[in-house]
Protein backbone atom coordinates (compact mmCIF):
# COMPACT_ATOMS: atom_id res chain seq x y z
CA UNK A 1 0.00 0.00 0.00
CA UNK A 2 1.51 3.28 -1.13
CA UNK A 3 1.61 6.16 1.33
CA UNK A 4 3.03 9.56 0.47
CA UNK A 5 2.99 12.89 2.19
CA UNK A 6 3.35 16.57 1.46
CA UNK A 7 5.06 18.20 4.43
CA UNK A 8 5.08 22.00 4.28
CA UNK A 9 6.20 24.18 7.16
CA UNK A 10 3.42 26.70 7.85
CA UNK A 11 5.81 29.62 7.83
CA UNK A 12 4.59 31.17 4.58
CA UNK A 13 2.37 30.67 1.54
CA UNK A 14 3.14 27.75 -0.73
CA UNK A 15 4.59 28.59 -4.14
CA UNK A 16 5.20 26.89 -7.46
CA UNK A 17 8.28 25.12 -6.10
CA UNK A 18 6.28 23.53 -3.25
CA UNK A 19 3.54 22.69 -5.69
CA UNK A 20 5.80 20.33 -7.61
CA UNK A 21 6.48 18.40 -4.40
CA UNK A 22 2.81 18.31 -3.43
CA UNK A 23 1.66 17.29 -6.89
CA UNK A 24 4.21 14.51 -7.39
CA UNK A 25 3.40 12.96 -4.02
CA UNK A 26 -0.32 13.33 -4.61
CA UNK A 27 -0.11 11.72 -8.05
CA UNK A 28 1.96 8.77 -6.82
CA UNK A 29 -0.64 8.01 -4.15
CA UNK A 30 -3.57 8.62 -6.49
CA UNK A 31 -2.22 6.41 -9.27
CA UNK A 32 -1.88 3.45 -6.96
CA UNK A 33 -5.01 4.03 -4.90
CA UNK A 34 -2.80 4.79 -1.90
CA UNK A 35 -2.90 7.36 0.89
CA UNK A 36 -1.79 10.97 0.63
CA UNK A 37 -1.05 12.69 3.92
CA UNK A 38 -0.88 16.43 4.47
CA UNK A 39 1.72 16.76 7.19
CA UNK A 40 2.13 20.14 8.81
CA UNK A 41 5.76 20.52 9.87
CA UNK A 42 5.13 22.95 12.71
CA UNK A 43 7.79 22.14 15.30
CA UNK A 44 8.96 25.75 15.19
CA UNK A 45 6.40 27.53 17.40
CA UNK A 46 7.71 30.97 16.63
CA UNK A 47 7.64 30.83 12.85
CA UNK A 48 4.63 28.53 12.40
CA UNK A 49 1.33 30.39 11.98
CA UNK A 50 -2.21 29.06 11.95
CA UNK A 51 -3.12 31.42 9.11
CA UNK A 52 -0.53 29.69 6.93
CA UNK A 53 -1.95 26.27 7.80
CA UNK A 54 -5.34 27.50 6.58
CA UNK A 55 -3.81 29.10 3.51
CA UNK A 56 -1.94 25.91 2.57
CA UNK A 57 -5.18 23.94 2.80
CA UNK A 58 -7.05 26.51 0.69
CA UNK A 59 -4.37 26.50 -1.98
CA UNK A 60 -4.28 22.70 -2.19
CA UNK A 61 -8.08 22.55 -2.31
CA UNK A 62 -8.17 25.10 -5.09
CA UNK A 63 -6.02 22.71 -7.11
CA UNK A 64 -7.99 19.63 -6.08
CA UNK A 65 -4.94 18.16 -4.35
CA UNK A 66 -7.03 16.75 -1.53
CA UNK A 67 -5.50 14.69 1.24
CA UNK A 68 -6.66 11.60 3.08
CA UNK A 69 -5.69 12.95 6.46
CA UNK A 70 -3.81 15.74 8.19
CA UNK A 71 -1.01 15.18 10.66
CA UNK A 72 0.64 17.85 12.76
CA UNK A 73 4.13 17.55 14.13
CA UNK A 74 3.33 19.83 17.05
CA UNK A 75 0.97 17.11 18.32
CA UNK A 76 3.63 14.42 18.18
CA UNK A 77 6.37 15.84 20.39
CA UNK A 78 6.16 12.82 22.75
CA UNK A 79 7.05 10.48 19.91
CA UNK A 80 10.08 12.60 19.02
CA UNK A 81 11.22 12.60 22.66
CA UNK A 82 10.95 8.78 22.70
CA UNK A 83 13.01 8.51 19.53
CA UNK A 84 15.61 10.86 21.00
CA UNK A 85 15.84 8.67 24.10
CA UNK A 86 16.23 5.60 21.96
CA UNK A 87 19.11 7.18 20.04
CA UNK A 88 20.69 8.28 23.32
CA UNK A 89 20.43 4.75 24.66
CA UNK A 90 22.19 3.43 21.56
CA UNK A 91 25.05 5.90 21.88
CA UNK A 92 24.02 7.59 18.62
CA UNK A 93 23.08 10.93 20.17
CA UNK A 94 25.41 13.40 21.84
CA UNK A 95 25.26 16.85 23.35
CA UNK A 96 27.51 19.55 21.92
CA UNK A 97 28.09 23.03 23.28
CA UNK A 98 29.85 25.06 20.60
CA UNK A 99 28.38 28.50 19.99
CA UNK A 100 27.49 29.49 16.40
CA UNK A 101 30.52 31.78 16.38
CA UNK A 102 32.82 28.93 17.41
CA UNK A 103 31.36 26.65 14.76
CA UNK A 104 31.83 29.32 12.16
CA UNK A 105 35.46 29.74 13.15
CA UNK A 106 36.02 25.99 12.90
CA UNK A 107 34.48 25.95 9.44
CA UNK A 108 36.66 28.81 8.26
CA UNK A 109 39.81 27.11 9.53
CA UNK A 110 38.89 23.88 7.76
CA UNK A 111 38.17 25.71 4.53
CA UNK A 112 41.49 27.56 4.78
CA UNK A 113 43.26 24.24 5.07
CA UNK A 114 41.37 22.96 2.04
CA UNK A 115 39.31 20.56 4.12
CA UNK A 116 35.53 20.08 3.89
CA UNK A 117 33.75 22.05 6.65
CA UNK A 118 32.47 19.05 8.57
CA UNK A 119 31.79 19.23 12.32
CA UNK A 120 34.90 17.83 14.04
CA UNK A 121 33.00 15.96 16.76
CA UNK A 122 35.01 17.66 19.49
CA UNK A 123 32.03 17.18 21.83
CA UNK A 124 32.52 13.41 21.75
CA UNK A 125 35.72 13.87 23.77
CA UNK A 126 33.98 15.74 26.61
CA UNK A 127 33.80 14.00 29.99
CA UNK A 128 30.64 14.20 32.11
CA UNK A 129 32.41 16.77 34.32
CA UNK A 130 33.31 18.86 31.22
CA UNK A 131 29.69 18.77 30.11
CA UNK A 132 28.41 19.78 33.54
CA UNK A 133 30.80 22.69 33.55
CA UNK A 134 29.80 23.77 30.03
CA UNK A 135 26.13 23.41 30.87
CA UNK A 136 26.57 25.58 33.95
CA UNK A 137 28.35 28.18 31.87
CA UNK A 138 26.35 28.13 28.61
CA UNK A 139 23.10 26.34 29.34
CA UNK A 140 21.95 23.20 27.54
CA UNK A 141 23.76 22.09 24.40
CA UNK A 142 22.36 20.94 21.06
CA UNK A 143 21.91 17.24 20.36
CA UNK A 144 23.65 15.74 17.37
CA UNK A 145 23.06 12.41 15.69
CA UNK A 146 26.26 10.39 15.43
CA UNK A 147 26.56 9.23 11.84
CA UNK A 148 28.23 5.93 11.07
CA UNK A 149 31.07 7.00 8.84
CA UNK A 150 30.38 4.77 5.90
CA UNK A 151 28.90 5.31 2.46
CA UNK A 152 25.16 5.85 2.38
CA UNK A 153 23.57 4.59 -0.81
CA UNK A 154 20.14 4.55 -2.36
CA UNK A 155 18.54 4.26 -5.72
CA UNK A 156 16.83 7.60 -6.23
CA UNK A 157 13.59 7.62 -8.24
CA UNK A 158 14.83 10.59 -10.26
CA UNK A 159 18.57 10.94 -9.67
CA UNK A 160 19.44 7.25 -10.02
CA UNK A 161 22.14 5.62 -7.88
CA UNK A 162 23.38 7.94 -5.16
CA UNK A 163 26.31 7.31 -2.86
CA UNK A 164 27.29 9.79 -0.16
CA UNK A 165 30.24 9.40 2.18
CA UNK A 166 28.86 10.06 5.66
CA UNK A 167 32.31 11.25 6.72
CA UNK A 168 31.80 14.27 4.45
CA UNK A 169 28.61 15.27 6.29
CA UNK A 170 28.36 16.93 9.72
CA UNK A 171 26.53 15.01 12.41
CA UNK A 172 23.11 16.67 12.12
CA UNK A 173 21.69 18.68 15.00
CA UNK A 174 18.30 17.16 15.82
CA UNK A 175 17.41 19.07 18.98
CA UNK A 176 18.23 22.71 19.53
CA UNK A 177 19.60 24.11 22.77
CA UNK A 178 16.12 25.40 23.66
CA UNK A 179 14.76 21.86 23.32
CA UNK A 180 13.03 22.37 19.99
CA UNK A 181 13.01 19.19 17.92
CA UNK A 182 14.17 19.84 14.40
CA UNK A 183 12.50 18.69 11.24
CA UNK A 184 15.17 16.11 10.41
CA UNK A 185 14.30 13.95 13.42
CA UNK A 186 10.56 14.66 13.41
CA UNK A 187 10.31 13.73 9.76
CA UNK A 188 12.05 10.40 10.24
CA UNK A 189 9.81 9.46 13.17
CA UNK A 190 6.69 10.46 11.21
CA UNK A 191 7.67 8.69 8.01
CA UNK A 192 8.28 5.51 10.00
CA UNK A 193 5.19 5.74 12.24
CA UNK A 194 2.90 6.67 9.34
CA UNK A 195 4.17 3.96 7.03
CA UNK A 196 5.30 6.40 4.36
CA UNK A 197 6.51 4.33 1.40
CA UNK A 198 7.57 7.06 -1.07
CA UNK A 199 9.16 10.44 -0.38
CA UNK A 200 9.49 12.90 -3.24
CA UNK A 201 11.03 16.25 -2.40
CA UNK A 202 13.38 18.86 -3.78
CA UNK A 203 17.01 18.07 -4.52
CA UNK A 204 18.00 20.51 -1.77
CA UNK A 205 17.14 17.60 0.57
CA UNK A 206 19.63 15.06 -0.82
CA UNK A 207 22.09 15.38 2.08
CA UNK A 208 19.20 15.27 4.55
CA UNK A 209 18.12 12.03 2.98
CA UNK A 210 21.54 10.49 3.53
CA UNK A 211 21.46 11.27 7.24
CA UNK A 212 17.80 10.34 7.54
CA UNK A 213 18.43 6.91 6.04
CA UNK A 214 20.89 6.21 8.86
CA UNK A 215 18.43 7.54 11.42
CA UNK A 216 15.57 5.41 10.10
CA UNK A 217 17.78 2.33 10.27
CA UNK A 218 18.95 3.17 13.79
CA UNK A 219 15.33 3.56 14.91
CA UNK A 220 14.35 0.28 13.31
CA UNK A 221 12.13 1.73 10.57
CA UNK A 222 11.81 0.81 6.90
CA UNK A 223 13.58 3.16 4.52
CA UNK A 224 11.05 4.57 2.02
CA UNK A 225 11.77 4.99 -1.69
CA UNK A 226 13.28 8.44 -2.17
CA UNK A 227 13.16 10.68 -5.22
CA UNK A 228 14.52 14.22 -5.46
CA UNK A 229 13.16 16.50 -8.13
CA UNK A 230 15.25 19.30 -9.56
CA UNK A 231 14.70 22.84 -8.36
CA UNK A 232 12.94 25.41 -10.50
CA UNK A 233 14.83 28.28 -12.04
CA UNK A 234 13.59 31.34 -13.89
CA UNK A 235 13.27 31.33 -17.71
CA UNK A 236 16.94 32.30 -18.12
CA UNK A 237 18.15 29.68 -15.66
CA UNK A 238 18.43 32.27 -12.87
CA UNK A 239 17.79 31.17 -9.30
CA UNK A 240 14.18 31.49 -8.26
CA UNK A 241 14.78 31.27 -4.52
CA UNK A 242 14.35 35.00 -3.96
CA UNK A 243 11.44 35.33 -6.36
CA UNK A 244 9.49 32.34 -5.10
CA UNK A 245 7.76 34.68 -2.67
CA UNK A 246 6.11 36.34 -5.66
CA UNK A 247 5.15 32.99 -7.16
CA UNK A 248 2.83 31.97 -4.36
CA UNK A 249 -0.12 29.89 -5.54
CA UNK A 250 -2.52 32.50 -4.25
CA UNK A 251 -0.86 35.20 -6.35
CA UNK A 252 -1.22 33.06 -9.45
CA UNK A 253 -4.86 32.43 -8.58
CA UNK A 254 -5.30 36.18 -8.12
CA UNK A 255 -3.82 36.74 -11.58
CA UNK A 256 -6.47 34.47 -13.05
CA UNK A 257 -4.40 31.33 -13.63
CA UNK A 258 -6.69 28.28 -13.88
CA UNK A 259 -5.88 25.26 -11.69
CA UNK A 260 -5.78 22.86 -14.66
CA UNK A 261 -3.25 25.10 -16.40
CA UNK A 262 -0.97 25.10 -13.38
CA UNK A 263 -1.31 21.37 -12.77
CA UNK A 264 -0.85 20.44 -16.43
CA UNK A 265 2.34 22.47 -16.63
CA UNK A 266 3.78 21.32 -13.34
CA UNK A 267 3.13 17.64 -13.98
CA UNK A 268 5.24 17.74 -17.15
CA UNK A 269 7.79 20.53 -16.75
CA UNK A 270 11.27 19.01 -16.40
CA UNK A 271 10.16 15.70 -17.91
CA UNK A 272 10.62 14.33 -21.40
CA UNK A 273 6.86 14.50 -21.99
CA UNK A 274 5.24 17.47 -23.75
CA UNK A 275 3.11 19.93 -21.81
CA UNK A 276 -0.52 19.53 -22.79
CA UNK A 277 -3.60 20.94 -21.17
CA UNK A 278 -5.42 18.22 -19.25
CA UNK A 279 -8.96 18.66 -18.04
CA UNK A 280 -8.64 16.90 -14.69
CA UNK A 281 -6.25 15.49 -12.15
CA UNK A 282 -7.24 11.98 -13.23
CA UNK A 283 -6.07 12.71 -16.74
CA UNK A 284 -2.89 14.26 -15.39
CA UNK A 285 -2.27 11.23 -13.20
CA UNK A 286 -2.73 8.88 -16.16
CA UNK A 287 0.34 10.03 -18.02
CA UNK A 288 2.43 10.88 -14.97
CA UNK A 289 5.68 8.97 -14.65
CA UNK A 290 8.50 9.88 -12.28
CA UNK A 291 10.99 8.05 -14.52
CA UNK A 292 10.47 10.71 -17.18
CA UNK A 293 11.93 13.49 -15.01
CA UNK A 294 15.54 14.57 -15.28
CA UNK A 295 17.97 15.94 -12.73
CA UNK A 296 18.78 19.21 -14.55
CA UNK A 297 17.30 22.40 -13.07
CA UNK A 298 13.86 23.04 -14.52
CA UNK A 299 13.10 26.36 -16.17
CA UNK A 300 9.82 27.88 -15.18
CA UNK A 301 8.22 30.86 -16.89
CA UNK A 302 5.05 32.14 -15.28
CA UNK A 303 3.96 33.41 -18.70
CA UNK A 304 3.54 29.81 -19.89
CA UNK A 305 0.54 29.53 -17.60
CA UNK A 306 -1.53 32.04 -19.54
CA UNK A 307 -1.85 30.29 -22.93
CA UNK A 308 -2.83 27.14 -21.03
CA UNK A 309 -5.34 29.11 -18.99
CA UNK A 310 -6.78 30.63 -22.17
CA UNK A 311 -7.04 27.20 -23.79
CA UNK A 312 -8.93 25.87 -20.80
CA UNK A 313 -11.39 28.77 -20.88
CA UNK A 314 -11.91 28.59 -24.64
CA UNK A 315 -13.04 25.03 -24.20
CA UNK A 316 -15.69 25.77 -21.56
CA UNK A 317 -19.31 25.25 -22.58
CA UNK A 318 -21.95 27.84 -21.82
CA UNK A 319 -23.59 25.51 -19.29
CA UNK A 320 -20.44 25.65 -17.15
CA UNK A 321 -20.29 29.44 -17.36
CA UNK A 322 -23.97 30.18 -16.89
CA UNK A 323 -23.87 31.16 -13.21
CA UNK A 324 -20.69 33.15 -13.55
CA UNK A 325 -22.14 35.15 -16.45
CA UNK A 326 -25.36 35.76 -14.51
CA UNK A 327 -23.27 37.02 -11.59
CA UNK A 328 -21.61 39.52 -13.95
CA UNK A 329 -25.08 40.80 -14.85
CA UNK A 330 -25.34 39.27 -18.33
CA UNK A 331 -29.10 38.75 -19.00
CA UNK A 332 -30.16 35.16 -19.61
CA UNK A 333 -31.50 35.74 -23.11
CA UNK A 334 -28.16 36.87 -24.52
CA UNK A 335 -25.78 35.08 -22.15
CA UNK A 336 -25.12 32.12 -24.42
CA UNK A 337 -24.49 34.29 -27.47
CA UNK A 338 -22.32 36.61 -25.37
CA UNK A 339 -20.20 33.69 -24.14
CA UNK A 340 -19.79 32.53 -27.75
CA UNK A 341 -18.42 35.98 -28.60
CA UNK A 342 -16.27 36.47 -25.52
CA UNK A 343 -14.65 33.10 -24.92
CA UNK A 344 -12.16 33.09 -27.76
CA UNK A 345 -11.04 36.57 -26.72
CA UNK A 346 -10.10 36.06 -23.10
CA UNK A 347 -6.88 34.95 -21.45
CA UNK A 348 -8.27 34.73 -17.92
CA UNK A 349 -11.75 34.92 -16.43
CA UNK A 350 -11.08 38.50 -15.46
CA UNK A 351 -11.25 39.48 -19.12
CA UNK A 352 -14.91 38.45 -19.37
CA UNK A 353 -16.04 41.54 -17.48
CA UNK A 354 -14.27 43.78 -19.94
CA UNK A 355 -16.20 42.32 -22.90
CA UNK A 356 -19.42 42.59 -20.94
CA UNK A 357 -18.73 46.27 -20.33
CA UNK A 358 -18.23 46.71 -24.05
CA UNK A 359 -21.45 44.90 -24.94
CA UNK A 360 -23.57 46.56 -22.26
CA UNK A 361 -22.18 50.10 -22.33
CA UNK A 362 -20.25 50.34 -25.59
CA UNK A 363 -16.91 52.04 -25.87
CA UNK A 364 -15.44 55.46 -26.44
CA UNK A 365 -15.02 55.46 -30.24
CA UNK A 366 -11.50 55.30 -31.66
CA UNK A 367 -11.46 57.24 -34.90
CA UNK A 368 -8.40 58.36 -36.89
CA UNK A 369 -8.59 61.85 -38.43
CA UNK A 370 -8.63 60.50 -41.97
CA UNK A 371 -11.60 58.25 -41.10
CA UNK A 372 -13.83 60.91 -39.51
CA UNK A 373 -16.03 61.52 -42.55
CA UNK A 374 -16.18 57.86 -43.39
CA UNK A 375 -17.28 56.89 -39.87
CA UNK A 376 -19.85 59.70 -39.82
CA UNK A 377 -21.33 58.46 -43.08
CA UNK A 378 -21.31 54.84 -41.91
CA UNK A 379 -23.01 55.65 -38.60
CA UNK A 380 -25.80 57.43 -40.46
CA UNK A 381 -26.45 54.14 -42.24
CA UNK A 382 -26.62 52.05 -39.06
CA UNK A 383 -30.28 51.14 -38.39
CA UNK A 384 -31.85 52.46 -35.21
CA UNK A 385 -32.88 50.27 -32.31
CA UNK A 386 -31.96 46.65 -31.56
CA UNK A 387 -29.95 45.14 -34.38
CA UNK A 388 -30.86 41.88 -36.13
CA UNK A 389 -28.51 38.88 -36.33
CA UNK A 390 -27.26 39.80 -39.83
CA UNK A 391 -26.80 43.50 -39.01
CA UNK A 392 -23.06 43.55 -39.69
CA UNK A 393 -23.25 42.14 -43.22
CA UNK A 394 -26.17 44.30 -44.29
CA UNK A 395 -24.71 47.42 -42.75
CA UNK A 396 -21.18 46.96 -44.14
CA UNK A 397 -22.66 46.19 -47.59
CA UNK A 398 -24.60 49.46 -47.43
CA UNK A 399 -21.52 51.38 -46.24
CA UNK A 400 -19.43 49.80 -49.00
CA UNK A 401 -21.79 50.90 -51.77
CA UNK A 402 -22.19 54.38 -50.28
CA UNK A 403 -18.47 55.04 -49.74
CA UNK A 404 -16.66 52.72 -52.16
CA UNK A 405 -14.43 51.47 -49.35
CA UNK A 406 -13.73 47.75 -49.02
CA UNK A 407 -11.62 45.20 -47.14
CA UNK A 408 -9.61 46.37 -44.17
CA UNK A 409 -10.17 50.04 -45.01
CA UNK A 410 -13.87 49.40 -44.60
CA UNK A 411 -13.97 47.05 -41.62
CA UNK A 412 -11.17 48.29 -39.36
CA UNK A 413 -12.41 51.89 -38.87
CA UNK A 414 -15.88 50.51 -38.06
CA UNK A 415 -14.49 48.04 -35.54
CA UNK A 416 -12.44 50.80 -33.89
CA UNK A 417 -15.37 53.20 -33.81
CA UNK A 418 -17.69 50.66 -32.21
CA UNK A 419 -15.35 48.79 -29.87
CA UNK A 420 -12.71 51.44 -29.21
CA UNK A 421 -9.98 48.91 -30.05
CA UNK A 422 -8.31 47.21 -32.97
CA UNK A 423 -8.81 43.62 -31.92
CA UNK A 424 -11.61 41.59 -30.47
CA UNK A 425 -14.49 39.27 -31.24
CA UNK A 426 -15.95 38.75 -34.71
CA UNK A 427 -17.91 41.94 -35.45
CA UNK A 428 -20.68 39.91 -37.09
CA UNK A 429 -21.28 38.13 -33.77
CA UNK A 430 -20.67 41.13 -31.57
CA UNK A 431 -22.71 43.85 -33.26
CA UNK A 432 -26.18 42.29 -32.78
CA UNK A 433 -25.44 41.93 -29.05
CA UNK A 434 -24.41 45.54 -28.49
CA UNK A 435 -26.80 47.25 -26.09
CA UNK A 436 -25.35 50.67 -26.60
CA UNK A 437 -23.17 52.10 -29.37
CA UNK A 438 -21.76 55.50 -28.39
CA UNK A 439 -20.30 55.86 -31.91
CA UNK A 440 -23.83 56.43 -33.17
CA UNK A 441 -23.56 60.04 -31.99
CA UNK A 442 -20.90 60.60 -34.68
CA UNK A 443 -23.49 60.04 -37.42
CA UNK A 444 -23.67 62.73 -40.10
CA UNK A 445 -27.12 64.22 -39.90
N1 LIG B 1 9.06 20.61 6.00
C1 LIG B 1 10.07 20.16 5.07
C2 LIG B 1 10.24 21.21 4.00
O1 LIG B 1 9.31 21.95 3.75
C3 LIG B 1 9.66 18.84 4.46
C4 LIG B 1 10.70 18.19 3.64
C5 LIG B 1 10.31 16.76 3.36
O2 LIG B 1 9.52 16.53 2.45
O3 LIG B 1 10.76 15.87 4.06
O4 LIG B 1 11.31 21.33 3.43
mmCIF file with all atom_site columns, N, CA and C and ligand atoms in Angstrom, residues 5 7-9 21 39 41 183 187 199-201 205, ligand 1:
data_model
loop_
_atom_site.group_PDB
_atom_site.id
_atom_site.type_symbol
_atom_site.label_atom_id
_atom_site.label_alt_id
_atom_site.label_comp_id
_atom_site.label_asym_id
_atom_site.label_entity_id
_atom_site.label_seq_id
_atom_site.pdbx_PDB_ins_code
_atom_site.Cartn_x
_atom_site.Cartn_y
_atom_site.Cartn_z
_atom_site.occupancy
_atom_site.B_iso_or_equiv
_atom_site.pdbx_formal_charge
_atom_site.auth_seq_id
_atom_site.auth_comp_id
_atom_site.auth_asym_id
_atom_site.auth_atom_id
_atom_site.pdbx_PDB_model_num
ATOM   1  N N  . UNK A 1 5   ? 3.408  11.723 1.409  1.00 0.00 ? 5   UNK A N  1
ATOM   2  C CA . UNK A 1 5   ? 2.993  12.894 2.188  1.00 0.00 ? 5   UNK A CA 1
ATOM   3  C C  . UNK A 1 5   ? 3.566  14.151 1.558  1.00 0.00 ? 5   UNK A C  1
ATOM   4  N N  . UNK A 1 7   ? 4.734  17.784 3.059  1.00 0.00 ? 7   UNK A N  1
ATOM   5  C CA . UNK A 1 7   ? 5.055  18.204 4.427  1.00 0.00 ? 7   UNK A CA 1
ATOM   6  C C  . UNK A 1 7   ? 5.530  19.651 4.497  1.00 0.00 ? 7   UNK A C  1
ATOM   7  N N  . UNK A 1 8   ? 4.651  20.598 4.222  1.00 0.00 ? 8   UNK A N  1
ATOM   8  C CA . UNK A 1 8   ? 5.081  22.000 4.278  1.00 0.00 ? 8   UNK A CA 1
ATOM   9  C C  . UNK A 1 8   ? 5.226  22.507 5.714  1.00 0.00 ? 8   UNK A C  1
ATOM   10 N N  . UNK A 1 9   ? 6.120  23.456 5.890  1.00 0.00 ? 9   UNK A N  1
ATOM   11 C CA . UNK A 1 9   ? 6.196  24.176 7.164  1.00 0.00 ? 9   UNK A CA 1
ATOM   12 C C  . UNK A 1 9   ? 5.261  25.374 7.029  1.00 0.00 ? 9   UNK A C  1
ATOM   13 N N  . UNK A 1 21  ? 6.372  19.459 -5.413 1.00 0.00 ? 21  UNK A N  1
ATOM   14 C CA . UNK A 1 21  ? 6.484  18.405 -4.403 1.00 0.00 ? 21  UNK A CA 1
ATOM   15 C C  . UNK A 1 21  ? 5.114  17.850 -4.058 1.00 0.00 ? 21  UNK A C  1
ATOM   16 N N  . UNK A 1 39  ? 1.035  16.701 5.897  1.00 0.00 ? 39  UNK A N  1
ATOM   17 C CA . UNK A 1 39  ? 1.717  16.763 7.190  1.00 0.00 ? 39  UNK A CA 1
ATOM   18 C C  . UNK A 1 39  ? 2.198  18.186 7.419  1.00 0.00 ? 39  UNK A C  1
ATOM   19 N N  . UNK A 1 41  ? 4.487  20.553 9.145  1.00 0.00 ? 41  UNK A N  1
ATOM   20 C CA . UNK A 1 41  ? 5.762  20.520 9.872  1.00 0.00 ? 41  UNK A CA 1
ATOM   21 C C  . UNK A 1 41  ? 5.893  21.777 10.736 1.00 0.00 ? 41  UNK A C  1
ATOM   22 N N  . UNK A 1 183 ? 13.203 19.417 12.282 1.00 0.00 ? 183 UNK A N  1
ATOM   23 C CA . UNK A 1 183 ? 12.495 18.685 11.236 1.00 0.00 ? 183 UNK A CA 1
ATOM   24 C C  . UNK A 1 183 ? 13.158 17.348 10.895 1.00 0.00 ? 183 UNK A C  1
ATOM   25 N N  . UNK A 1 187 ? 10.715 14.298 11.038 1.00 0.00 ? 187 UNK A N  1
ATOM   26 C CA . UNK A 1 187 ? 10.307 13.734 9.759  1.00 0.00 ? 187 UNK A CA 1
ATOM   27 C C  . UNK A 1 187 ? 10.566 12.224 9.697  1.00 0.00 ? 187 UNK A C  1
ATOM   28 N N  . UNK A 1 199 ? 8.927  9.030  -0.708 1.00 0.00 ? 199 UNK A N  1
ATOM   29 C CA . UNK A 1 199 ? 9.156  10.438 -0.378 1.00 0.00 ? 199 UNK A CA 1
ATOM   30 C C  . UNK A 1 199 ? 9.732  11.127 -1.611 1.00 0.00 ? 199 UNK A C  1
ATOM   31 N N  . UNK A 1 200 ? 8.962  12.067 -2.154 1.00 0.00 ? 200 UNK A N  1
ATOM   32 C CA . UNK A 1 200 ? 9.491  12.897 -3.237 1.00 0.00 ? 200 UNK A CA 1
ATOM   33 C C  . UNK A 1 200 ? 9.651  14.290 -2.676 1.00 0.00 ? 200 UNK A C  1
ATOM   34 N N  . UNK A 1 201 ? 10.804 14.880 -2.860 1.00 0.00 ? 201 UNK A N  1
ATOM   35 C CA . UNK A 1 201 ? 11.028 16.252 -2.396 1.00 0.00 ? 201 UNK A CA 1
ATOM   36 C C  . UNK A 1 201 ? 12.129 16.875 -3.227 1.00 0.00 ? 201 UNK A C  1
ATOM   37 N N  . UNK A 1 205 ? 17.233 18.505 -0.582 1.00 0.00 ? 205 UNK A N  1
ATOM   38 C CA . UNK A 1 205 ? 17.140 17.598 0.570  1.00 0.00 ? 205 UNK A CA 1
ATOM   39 C C  . UNK A 1 205 ? 18.032 16.367 0.452  1.00 0.00 ? 205 UNK A C  1
HETATM 40 N N1 . LIG B 2 .   ? 9.062  20.611 5.999  1.00 0.00 ? 1   LIG B N1 1
HETATM 41 C C1 . LIG B 2 .   ? 10.067 20.161 5.073  1.00 0.00 ? 1   LIG B C1 1
HETATM 42 C C2 . LIG B 2 .   ? 10.240 21.209 4.004  1.00 0.00 ? 1   LIG B C2 1
HETATM 43 O O1 . LIG B 2 .   ? 9.310  21.953 3.745  1.00 0.00 ? 1   LIG B O1 1
HETATM 44 C C3 . LIG B 2 .   ? 9.662  18.845 4.462  1.00 0.00 ? 1   LIG B C3 1
HETATM 45 C C4 . LIG B 2 .   ? 10.699 18.187 3.641  1.00 0.00 ? 1   LIG B C4 1
HETATM 46 C C5 . LIG B 2 .   ? 10.312 16.760 3.363  1.00 0.00 ? 1   LIG B C5 1
HETATM 47 O O2 . LIG B 2 .   ? 9.521  16.532 2.454  1.00 0.00 ? 1   LIG B O2 1
HETATM 48 O O3 . LIG B 2 .   ? 10.761 15.871 4.062  1.00 0.00 ? 1   LIG B O3 1
HETATM 49 O O4 . LIG B 2 .   ? 11.307 21.332 3.430  1.00 0.00 ? 1   LIG B O4 1
#
